[in-house]
Short mmCIF file of C-alpha atoms and ligand atoms in Angstrom, two decimals:
data_model
loop_
_atom_site.label_atom_id
_atom_site.label_comp_id
_atom_site.label_asym_id
_atom_site.label_seq_id
_atom_site.Cartn_x
_atom_site.Cartn_y
_atom_site.Cartn_z
CA MET X 1 -2.58 7.90 18.15
CA GLY X 2 -0.89 7.51 21.45
CA THR X 3 1.62 4.75 22.06
CA TYR X 4 0.25 2.71 18.91
CA ASN X 5 3.31 1.09 17.27
CA PRO X 6 2.40 -0.72 13.99
CA TYR X 7 5.85 -2.71 14.09
CA GLU X 8 4.55 -4.65 17.24
CA ASN X 9 1.45 -5.70 14.97
CA VAL X 10 3.97 -7.05 12.36
CA VAL X 11 5.84 -9.01 15.01
CA THR X 12 2.56 -10.36 16.44
CA MET X 13 1.32 -11.71 13.01
CA ILE X 14 4.90 -13.23 12.26
CA ARG X 15 4.79 -15.07 15.70
CA ASP X 16 1.29 -16.22 15.17
CA ALA X 17 1.99 -17.55 11.36
CA GLY X 18 5.28 -19.19 12.65
CA ASP X 19 3.27 -20.98 15.40
CA ARG X 20 0.62 -22.23 13.11
CA LEU X 21 3.34 -23.45 10.66
CA GLY X 22 4.96 -25.39 13.51
CA TYR X 23 8.12 -23.44 13.22
CA LYS X 24 10.69 -22.84 16.20
CA GLU X 25 11.39 -19.09 16.62
CA CYS X 26 14.84 -19.47 15.40
CA ASP X 27 13.41 -20.55 11.77
CA TYR X 28 11.94 -17.21 11.36
CA ILE X 29 13.62 -14.98 13.71
CA ALA X 30 15.34 -13.02 10.80
CA THR X 31 12.04 -11.97 9.46
CA MET X 32 11.35 -9.91 12.77
CA TYR X 33 14.06 -7.53 12.35
CA PRO X 34 14.63 -5.09 9.40
CA GLU X 35 17.99 -5.74 7.59
CA ARG X 36 19.00 -2.07 7.28
CA GLU X 37 17.63 1.05 8.56
CA LEU X 38 18.78 4.77 7.57
CA LYS X 39 17.68 7.91 9.08
CA VAL X 40 18.77 11.14 7.55
CA SER X 41 18.37 14.86 8.18
CA PHE X 42 18.87 17.11 5.40
CA PRO X 43 18.51 20.86 4.60
CA VAL X 44 16.23 22.24 1.75
CA ARG X 45 16.37 25.89 0.57
CA MET X 46 12.86 27.48 0.63
CA ASP X 47 11.51 29.93 -1.91
CA ASP X 48 12.00 32.80 0.54
CA GLY X 49 15.72 32.04 0.82
CA THR X 50 15.62 30.49 4.25
CA VAL X 51 16.85 26.86 5.04
CA LYS X 52 14.66 24.36 6.63
CA MET X 53 15.84 20.80 7.98
CA PHE X 54 13.83 17.70 7.20
CA GLU X 55 14.05 14.20 8.53
CA GLY X 56 13.58 10.97 6.46
CA TYR X 57 13.94 7.27 6.54
CA ARG X 58 14.65 4.38 4.43
CA VAL X 59 14.26 0.87 5.80
CA GLN X 60 15.16 -2.41 4.06
CA HIS X 61 13.38 -4.99 5.79
CA SER X 62 14.43 -8.18 3.74
CA SER X 63 16.40 -9.04 0.71
CA SER X 64 15.93 -12.71 1.18
CA ARG X 65 13.72 -13.43 -2.04
CA GLY X 66 15.25 -10.48 -4.19
CA PRO X 67 15.94 -6.78 -4.19
CA CYS X 68 14.06 -4.66 -1.59
CA LYS X 69 10.92 -2.88 -3.04
CA GLY X 70 8.42 -0.29 -1.62
CA GLY X 71 7.23 3.09 -1.79
CA ILE X 72 8.20 6.57 -0.36
CA ARG X 73 5.58 8.66 1.53
CA TYR X 74 5.57 12.17 2.58
CA HIS X 75 3.68 12.63 5.80
CA PRO X 76 4.08 14.68 8.99
CA ASP X 77 3.16 11.67 11.35
CA SER X 78 5.76 9.31 9.66
CA ASP X 79 8.32 7.96 12.10
CA GLU X 80 10.82 5.00 12.27
CA ASN X 81 8.33 2.49 13.74
CA GLU X 82 5.74 3.08 10.94
CA VAL X 83 8.40 2.90 8.22
CA LYS X 84 9.69 -0.35 9.74
CA ALA X 85 6.20 -1.81 9.72
CA LEU X 86 5.52 -0.65 6.18
CA ALA X 87 8.87 -2.17 4.97
CA ALA X 88 7.97 -5.37 6.62
CA TRP X 89 4.40 -5.53 5.07
CA MET X 90 6.17 -5.06 1.58
CA THR X 91 8.21 -8.10 2.34
CA PHE X 92 5.21 -10.16 3.16
CA LYS X 93 3.14 -8.69 0.31
CA CYS X 94 5.85 -9.52 -2.32
CA ALA X 95 6.08 -13.07 -0.79
CA VAL X 96 2.35 -13.77 -0.80
CA VAL X 97 1.82 -12.82 -4.38
CA GLY X 98 5.20 -14.55 -5.41
CA ILE X 99 7.08 -11.75 -7.03
CA PRO X 100 10.82 -11.92 -6.70
CA TYR X 101 11.46 -9.01 -4.24
CA GLY X 102 12.08 -8.21 -0.54
CA GLY X 103 10.43 -5.34 1.17
CA ALA X 104 11.49 -1.68 1.91
CA LYS X 105 9.81 1.47 2.61
CA GLY X 106 10.76 5.11 2.92
CA ALA X 107 9.23 8.32 4.41
CA VAL X 108 10.06 11.99 4.74
CA LYS X 109 8.26 13.61 7.85
CA VAL X 110 6.61 16.57 5.80
CA ASP X 111 3.32 17.89 4.92
CA PRO X 112 3.81 18.41 1.12
CA SER X 113 0.81 20.60 0.87
CA THR X 114 2.90 23.33 2.60
CA LEU X 115 5.43 23.33 0.09
CA SER X 116 5.73 24.95 -3.45
CA ARG X 117 6.35 22.69 -6.36
CA ASN X 118 9.94 23.83 -6.40
CA GLU X 119 10.46 23.23 -2.87
CA LEU X 120 9.02 19.63 -3.22
CA GLU X 121 11.40 19.06 -6.07
CA ARG X 122 14.33 20.30 -4.11
CA LEU X 123 13.24 18.19 -1.01
CA THR X 124 12.86 14.97 -3.20
CA ARG X 125 16.19 15.46 -4.94
CA ARG X 126 18.17 16.04 -1.76
CA PHE X 127 16.30 13.11 0.11
CA THR X 128 17.15 10.89 -2.95
CA ALA X 129 20.71 11.84 -2.67
CA MET X 130 20.86 11.03 1.00
CA ILE X 131 19.38 7.45 0.56
CA ALA X 132 21.18 6.88 -2.72
CA PRO X 133 23.78 4.55 -1.23
CA MET X 134 20.76 2.18 -0.56
CA LEU X 135 19.18 2.37 -3.89
CA GLY X 136 19.51 0.65 -7.26
CA PRO X 137 17.61 -1.46 -9.63
CA GLU X 138 19.28 -4.52 -8.14
CA ARG X 139 19.32 -3.14 -4.55
CA ASP X 140 16.17 -1.19 -3.55
CA ILE X 141 13.54 0.38 -5.80
CA PRO X 142 11.15 2.95 -4.36
CA ALA X 143 7.65 3.64 -5.64
CA PRO X 144 4.80 6.09 -4.96
CA ASP X 145 2.96 5.89 -1.78
CA ILE X 146 0.90 8.43 0.32
CA ASN X 147 1.46 11.98 -0.97
CA THR X 148 3.98 10.99 -3.60
CA ASN X 149 3.32 10.58 -7.38
CA GLY X 150 4.71 9.94 -10.81
CA GLU X 151 6.25 13.38 -11.16
CA ILE X 152 8.15 12.71 -7.69
CA MET X 153 9.48 9.40 -9.08
CA GLY X 154 10.60 10.99 -12.21
CA TRP X 155 12.61 13.44 -9.96
CA ILE X 156 13.97 10.42 -8.03
CA MET X 157 14.95 8.71 -11.29
CA ASP X 158 16.77 11.69 -12.56
CA THR X 159 18.66 12.55 -9.43
CA TYR X 160 19.95 8.80 -9.10
CA SER X 161 20.78 8.77 -12.73
CA MET X 162 22.77 12.04 -12.51
CA LEU X 163 24.83 10.83 -9.51
CA LYS X 164 25.74 7.57 -11.58
CA GLY X 165 26.21 9.32 -14.87
CA TYR X 166 23.80 7.60 -17.01
CA ALA X 167 19.97 6.85 -17.16
CA ILE X 168 18.79 4.35 -14.84
CA PRO X 169 14.94 3.97 -15.19
CA GLY X 170 14.72 0.61 -13.16
CA VAL X 171 15.83 2.52 -9.96
CA VAL X 172 12.22 3.51 -9.32
CA THR X 173 8.78 2.44 -10.39
CA GLY X 174 5.56 4.44 -10.79
CA LYS X 175 7.27 6.71 -13.12
CA PRO X 176 5.68 8.86 -15.95
CA ILE X 177 5.31 6.97 -19.14
CA ASP X 178 7.77 8.86 -21.09
CA ILE X 179 10.64 8.04 -18.92
CA GLY X 180 10.05 4.40 -18.68
CA GLY X 181 6.94 4.16 -16.59
CA SER X 182 4.34 1.32 -17.18
CA LEU X 183 0.91 1.50 -18.64
CA GLY X 184 -1.57 0.61 -15.95
CA ARG X 185 0.76 1.46 -12.97
CA PRO X 186 -1.14 4.53 -11.90
CA GLU X 187 -4.36 2.68 -11.33
CA ALA X 188 -2.87 -0.73 -10.43
CA THR X 189 -3.32 -0.72 -6.76
CA GLY X 190 -7.09 0.11 -6.93
CA ARG X 191 -7.55 -2.38 -9.78
CA GLY X 192 -6.01 -5.02 -7.50
CA VAL X 193 -8.54 -3.94 -4.71
CA MET X 194 -11.43 -4.35 -7.24
CA ILE X 195 -10.09 -7.78 -8.34
CA THR X 196 -9.70 -8.91 -4.81
CA THR X 197 -13.36 -7.61 -3.74
CA ARG X 198 -14.77 -9.28 -6.73
CA GLU X 199 -13.09 -12.77 -6.19
CA ILE X 200 -13.71 -12.86 -2.45
CA LEU X 201 -17.35 -11.93 -2.99
CA LYS X 202 -17.64 -14.81 -5.47
CA LYS X 203 -16.21 -17.17 -2.76
CA LEU X 204 -18.96 -15.83 -0.36
CA ASN X 205 -21.68 -16.47 -3.05
CA MET X 206 -22.16 -12.79 -3.50
CA SER X 207 -22.04 -10.80 -6.69
CA VAL X 208 -20.26 -7.42 -7.03
CA GLU X 209 -23.60 -6.15 -8.68
CA LYS X 210 -25.62 -4.32 -6.21
CA THR X 211 -23.25 -4.81 -3.52
CA ARG X 212 -23.00 -1.77 -1.35
CA VAL X 213 -19.38 -0.56 -0.92
CA VAL X 214 -17.98 2.11 1.59
CA VAL X 215 -14.50 3.47 0.77
CA GLN X 216 -12.57 5.48 3.34
CA GLY X 217 -10.00 7.71 1.61
CA MET X 218 -10.03 9.18 -1.89
CA GLY X 219 -6.35 9.20 -2.81
CA ASN X 220 -4.92 7.00 -5.55
CA VAL X 221 -6.10 3.69 -4.05
CA GLY X 222 -9.52 4.73 -2.79
CA SER X 223 -10.64 6.68 -5.81
CA VAL X 224 -9.43 3.92 -8.31
CA SER X 225 -11.20 1.20 -6.25
CA ALA X 226 -14.42 3.16 -5.97
CA ARG X 227 -14.47 3.87 -9.84
CA LEU X 228 -13.69 0.34 -10.85
CA LEU X 229 -16.21 -1.08 -8.36
CA SER X 230 -18.87 1.09 -9.51
CA GLU X 231 -18.08 0.30 -13.08
CA GLN X 232 -18.68 -3.25 -12.10
CA GLY X 233 -22.16 -2.50 -10.76
CA ALA X 234 -21.61 -1.98 -7.18
CA ALA X 235 -23.38 0.63 -5.38
CA VAL X 236 -20.62 2.78 -3.67
CA ILE X 237 -22.79 4.44 -0.98
CA ALA X 238 -20.07 6.48 0.93
CA VAL X 239 -16.62 7.72 0.45
CA SER X 240 -14.32 10.11 2.47
CA ASP X 241 -11.40 12.19 2.40
CA VAL X 242 -9.52 14.22 5.22
CA SER X 243 -12.60 16.66 5.28
CA GLY X 244 -15.06 13.83 6.17
CA GLY X 245 -17.50 11.73 4.09
CA ILE X 246 -20.52 11.74 2.03
CA PHE X 247 -23.19 9.18 1.84
CA ARG X 248 -26.20 8.29 -0.36
CA GLU X 249 -28.19 5.08 0.32
CA SER X 250 -28.86 4.50 -3.35
CA GLY X 251 -25.21 4.91 -4.32
CA LEU X 252 -23.05 7.86 -5.23
CA ASP X 253 -22.22 9.12 -8.66
CA ILE X 254 -18.36 8.27 -8.56
CA PRO X 255 -17.40 9.72 -11.83
CA ASP X 256 -19.03 13.14 -10.80
CA ILE X 257 -17.27 12.93 -7.30
CA LEU X 258 -13.91 12.29 -9.14
CA ARG X 259 -14.39 15.11 -11.56
CA PHE X 260 -14.98 17.34 -8.59
CA LEU X 261 -12.11 16.08 -6.66
CA GLU X 262 -9.85 16.63 -9.62
CA GLU X 263 -10.06 20.24 -9.32
CA LYS X 264 -7.20 21.27 -6.99
CA GLY X 265 -8.15 22.13 -3.43
CA ASN X 266 -11.75 20.78 -3.67
CA LEU X 267 -12.67 18.61 -0.75
CA LEU X 268 -15.64 16.25 -0.26
CA LYS X 269 -17.38 18.51 2.57
CA ASP X 270 -17.95 20.96 -0.30
CA TYR X 271 -19.28 18.44 -2.68
CA LYS X 272 -23.12 18.99 -3.22
CA GLN X 273 -25.48 16.70 -4.95
CA SER X 274 -29.14 15.77 -4.36
CA GLY X 275 -29.73 13.10 -1.68
CA VAL X 276 -26.20 13.33 -0.47
CA THR X 277 -25.66 13.67 3.27
CA TYR X 278 -22.48 14.47 5.41
CA VAL X 279 -20.82 11.82 7.76
CA SER X 280 -17.74 12.00 9.90
CA ASN X 281 -14.83 9.40 9.18
CA GLN X 282 -15.97 7.48 12.36
CA GLU X 283 -19.69 7.39 11.11
CA LEU X 284 -18.36 6.26 7.67
CA LEU X 285 -16.59 3.26 9.34
CA ALA X 286 -19.86 2.38 11.24
CA LEU X 287 -22.13 2.33 8.08
CA PRO X 288 -24.30 -0.64 7.41
CA THR X 289 -22.67 -2.02 4.22
CA ASP X 290 -21.58 -5.10 2.41
CA VAL X 291 -18.01 -4.06 1.74
CA LEU X 292 -15.77 -1.56 3.63
CA ILE X 293 -12.68 -0.70 2.03
CA PRO X 294 -10.22 1.40 4.30
CA ALA X 295 -7.92 3.16 1.78
CA ALA X 296 -6.44 5.90 3.91
CA MET X 297 -3.92 5.42 6.64
CA GLU X 298 -2.92 2.74 9.33
CA ASN X 299 -4.55 2.31 12.51
CA GLN X 300 -8.24 3.45 11.28
CA ILE X 301 -9.88 0.33 12.62
CA ASN X 302 -8.82 -0.12 16.27
CA GLY X 303 -9.82 -1.40 19.70
CA ASP X 304 -11.87 1.82 20.09
CA ASN X 305 -14.14 1.39 16.93
CA ALA X 306 -14.06 -2.15 15.73
CA ALA X 307 -17.11 -3.01 17.62
CA ASN X 308 -19.01 -0.39 15.59
CA VAL X 309 -18.14 -1.84 12.22
CA LYS X 310 -21.29 -3.23 10.40
CA ALA X 311 -19.65 -4.35 7.07
CA LYS X 312 -19.76 -8.06 6.01
CA LEU X 313 -16.27 -7.74 4.40
CA ILE X 314 -13.43 -5.52 4.82
CA ILE X 315 -10.89 -5.22 2.02
CA GLU X 316 -7.67 -3.35 3.15
CA GLY X 317 -6.67 -1.01 0.48
CA ALA X 318 -4.42 0.87 2.79
CA ASN X 319 -1.33 -0.69 4.65
CA GLY X 320 -2.22 -1.73 8.19
CA PRO X 321 -5.68 0.04 8.57
CA THR X 322 -6.68 -2.70 11.06
CA THR X 323 -4.82 -3.12 14.35
CA VAL X 324 -4.36 -6.70 15.94
CA GLU X 325 -7.00 -5.65 18.75
CA ALA X 326 -9.48 -4.81 16.21
CA ASP X 327 -8.86 -8.13 14.30
CA LYS X 328 -10.02 -10.08 17.13
CA ILE X 329 -13.23 -7.94 17.65
CA LEU X 330 -14.04 -8.31 13.93
CA GLU X 331 -13.43 -11.90 13.92
CA ALA X 332 -15.66 -12.34 16.84
CA ASN X 333 -18.53 -10.49 15.01
CA GLY X 334 -18.11 -12.73 11.89
CA ILE X 335 -16.58 -9.95 9.80
CA VAL X 336 -14.25 -11.29 7.16
CA VAL X 337 -10.98 -9.14 6.63
CA VAL X 338 -8.93 -9.58 3.47
CA PRO X 339 -5.49 -8.34 4.54
CA ASP X 340 -3.49 -5.42 3.15
CA ILE X 341 -0.65 -7.90 2.09
CA LEU X 342 -3.05 -9.48 -0.50
CA ALA X 343 -5.68 -6.83 -1.10
CA ASN X 344 -3.44 -3.88 -2.04
CA ALA X 345 -0.60 -6.01 -3.63
CA GLY X 346 -1.79 -5.02 -7.22
CA GLY X 347 0.44 -1.96 -6.96
CA VAL X 348 3.72 -3.62 -6.47
CA VAL X 349 2.66 -6.28 -8.93
CA VAL X 350 2.62 -3.90 -11.70
CA SER X 351 5.66 -2.10 -10.22
CA TYR X 352 7.43 -5.45 -10.75
CA PHE X 353 6.16 -5.37 -14.28
CA GLU X 354 7.49 -1.83 -14.85
CA TRP X 355 10.93 -2.97 -13.45
CA VAL X 356 11.10 -5.87 -15.55
CA GLN X 357 10.20 -3.80 -18.67
CA ASN X 358 13.05 -1.30 -17.61
CA ILE X 359 15.81 -3.65 -17.16
CA GLN X 360 15.09 -5.56 -20.37
CA SER X 361 14.23 -2.34 -22.22
CA LEU X 362 10.77 -3.72 -23.32
CA MET X 363 7.53 -2.21 -23.62
CA TRP X 364 4.19 -4.06 -22.85
CA ASP X 365 0.82 -3.00 -23.69
CA GLU X 366 -1.82 -2.24 -21.23
CA ASP X 367 -4.01 -5.15 -21.88
CA GLU X 368 -1.09 -7.48 -21.53
CA ILE X 369 -0.09 -5.78 -18.19
CA ASN X 370 -3.93 -6.01 -16.76
CA LYS X 371 -4.30 -9.63 -17.68
CA ALA X 372 -0.79 -10.41 -16.21
CA GLN X 373 -1.73 -8.55 -13.04
CA ALA X 374 -5.16 -10.32 -12.77
CA ARG X 375 -3.34 -13.74 -13.17
CA ILE X 376 -1.15 -13.13 -10.33
CA MET X 377 -3.73 -11.83 -8.04
CA CYS X 378 -6.26 -14.34 -8.76
CA LYS X 379 -3.66 -17.07 -8.06
CA ALA X 380 -2.61 -15.43 -4.83
CA ILE X 381 -6.31 -14.84 -3.57
CA GLU X 382 -6.97 -18.52 -4.38
CA THR X 383 -3.91 -19.94 -2.31
CA VAL X 384 -4.79 -17.63 0.60
CA TYR X 385 -8.41 -18.62 0.53
CA GLU X 386 -7.64 -22.36 0.13
CA ASN X 387 -5.36 -22.28 3.02
CA TYR X 388 -7.99 -20.56 5.24
CA HIS X 389 -11.18 -22.10 4.18
CA GLY X 390 -12.51 -24.57 6.88
CA LYS X 391 -9.71 -23.94 9.14
CA ASN X 392 -10.04 -21.90 12.29
CA ILE X 393 -7.83 -18.97 11.11
CA SER X 394 -8.32 -15.53 9.64
CA LEU X 395 -7.28 -14.60 5.92
CA ARG X 396 -4.56 -12.53 7.44
CA THR X 397 -3.03 -15.55 9.24
CA SER X 398 -3.45 -17.51 6.04
CA ALA X 399 -1.77 -14.95 4.05
CA TYR X 400 1.18 -14.59 6.56
CA MET X 401 1.55 -18.23 6.84
CA ILE X 402 2.14 -18.50 3.04
CA ALA X 403 4.29 -15.60 2.85
CA LEU X 404 6.58 -16.87 5.97
CA LYS X 405 6.90 -20.19 4.55
CA LYS X 406 8.40 -18.83 1.32
CA LEU X 407 10.65 -16.44 3.34
CA VAL X 408 11.99 -19.22 5.65
CA THR X 409 12.65 -21.44 2.72
CA ALA X 410 14.43 -18.61 0.85
CA LYS X 411 16.51 -18.11 4.12
CA LYS X 412 17.22 -21.84 4.51
CA THR X 413 18.16 -22.21 0.92
CA ARG X 414 20.57 -19.25 0.89
CA GLY X 415 22.05 -20.27 4.25
CA ILE X 416 23.73 -17.81 6.66
CA PHE X 417 26.59 -15.71 5.75
CA PRO X 418 29.41 -16.30 6.62
N1 LIG K 501 3.49 1.95 -2.07
C1 LIG K 501 2.83 0.81 -2.54
C2 LIG K 501 2.33 -0.23 -1.71
O1 LIG K 501 2.43 0.03 -0.38
C3 LIG K 501 3.56 0.45 -3.80
C4 LIG K 501 4.89 -0.22 -3.49
C5 LIG K 501 5.64 -0.59 -4.82
O2 LIG K 501 4.98 -0.51 -5.92
O3 LIG K 501 6.86 -0.66 -4.66
O4 LIG K 501 2.26 -1.33 -1.81
#
């Protein structure tokens, strides 16, 4: 990925939104810097008795609108700039959907598939202890992200609780149900992507039925998005994972593919079904389709390949999948991009419900959660669309303008200490 620095993308977007809002740089300058960054190195005892060192990060970008909120990922390519960008995206995401949080993100530089379950648990617990001074239900609340899940969130909750001496479920979201997790949270991000796709299609006078959809990434976000959109009648014609993609013009059998992927170690390159052909990840991004959902990593649609994209609509399931350079090319080609900070906000919206349930010791039913999530998402989609429609701006700029306005107002209202 060369010298790609996602944090520069964030700063460009903030400046762009600030200019459009007629702000002076000093009005929004605080949003261009993360409030607090922690880099940790820590030892983990391996199963064979040796000790390995790992590096991790937790960045709090903003607490202007509430406690910092955002996931923890385990990935060998994670670094400071990525985590800073991801933390900032959380700030803007929470602001655009109007939930009372700032933004944060964390990462450990590791490929978790090289660890045993016990090693993974020890790594998680030690990392939690290293960043514990920054955490707390009223300070900073992690959640799952790439390569982390409910089980890992459970270990974080337990470690933090042990350090404090009592159970504190509200320190982390995306936990298993038995220890204070919320119904609907595992599929919340994908559900939000489905709602966003459906609502934006309506705006474009298209219906979800028969719409062709391509999904890059079959992790939590991609797999749920593919399933829910196919349940809504869309033809999901291609999906991919790290091993590459599969394609069938008439639409793939998503439930069958998900059953296949559920078996540990199965990869799409080994999936066999009549009419299915294999495509590379680059070919998948260039397939003729109505909707393209990048739901893998950042920097997937960039200056090198954006001109190949033939989708009418891109719904960003991942954080930061499209670079600023790519945005310009897509815009020139008339492709509508629904930005990550709106399209994938469904996850943190249900995280917010989980945290609210935890701090009030209440439990909501799933129907209530899904309805409340849809209400928040639809309102945010409407606001971002209204601010964009008929003006010469992208949906991304529109979303950033709405979020930046809320952040600047919060900062102004609170004032600057001392
Ligand atoms: N990691 C998810 C995201 O990027 C969820 C964050 C959360 O729920 O706090 O939005």
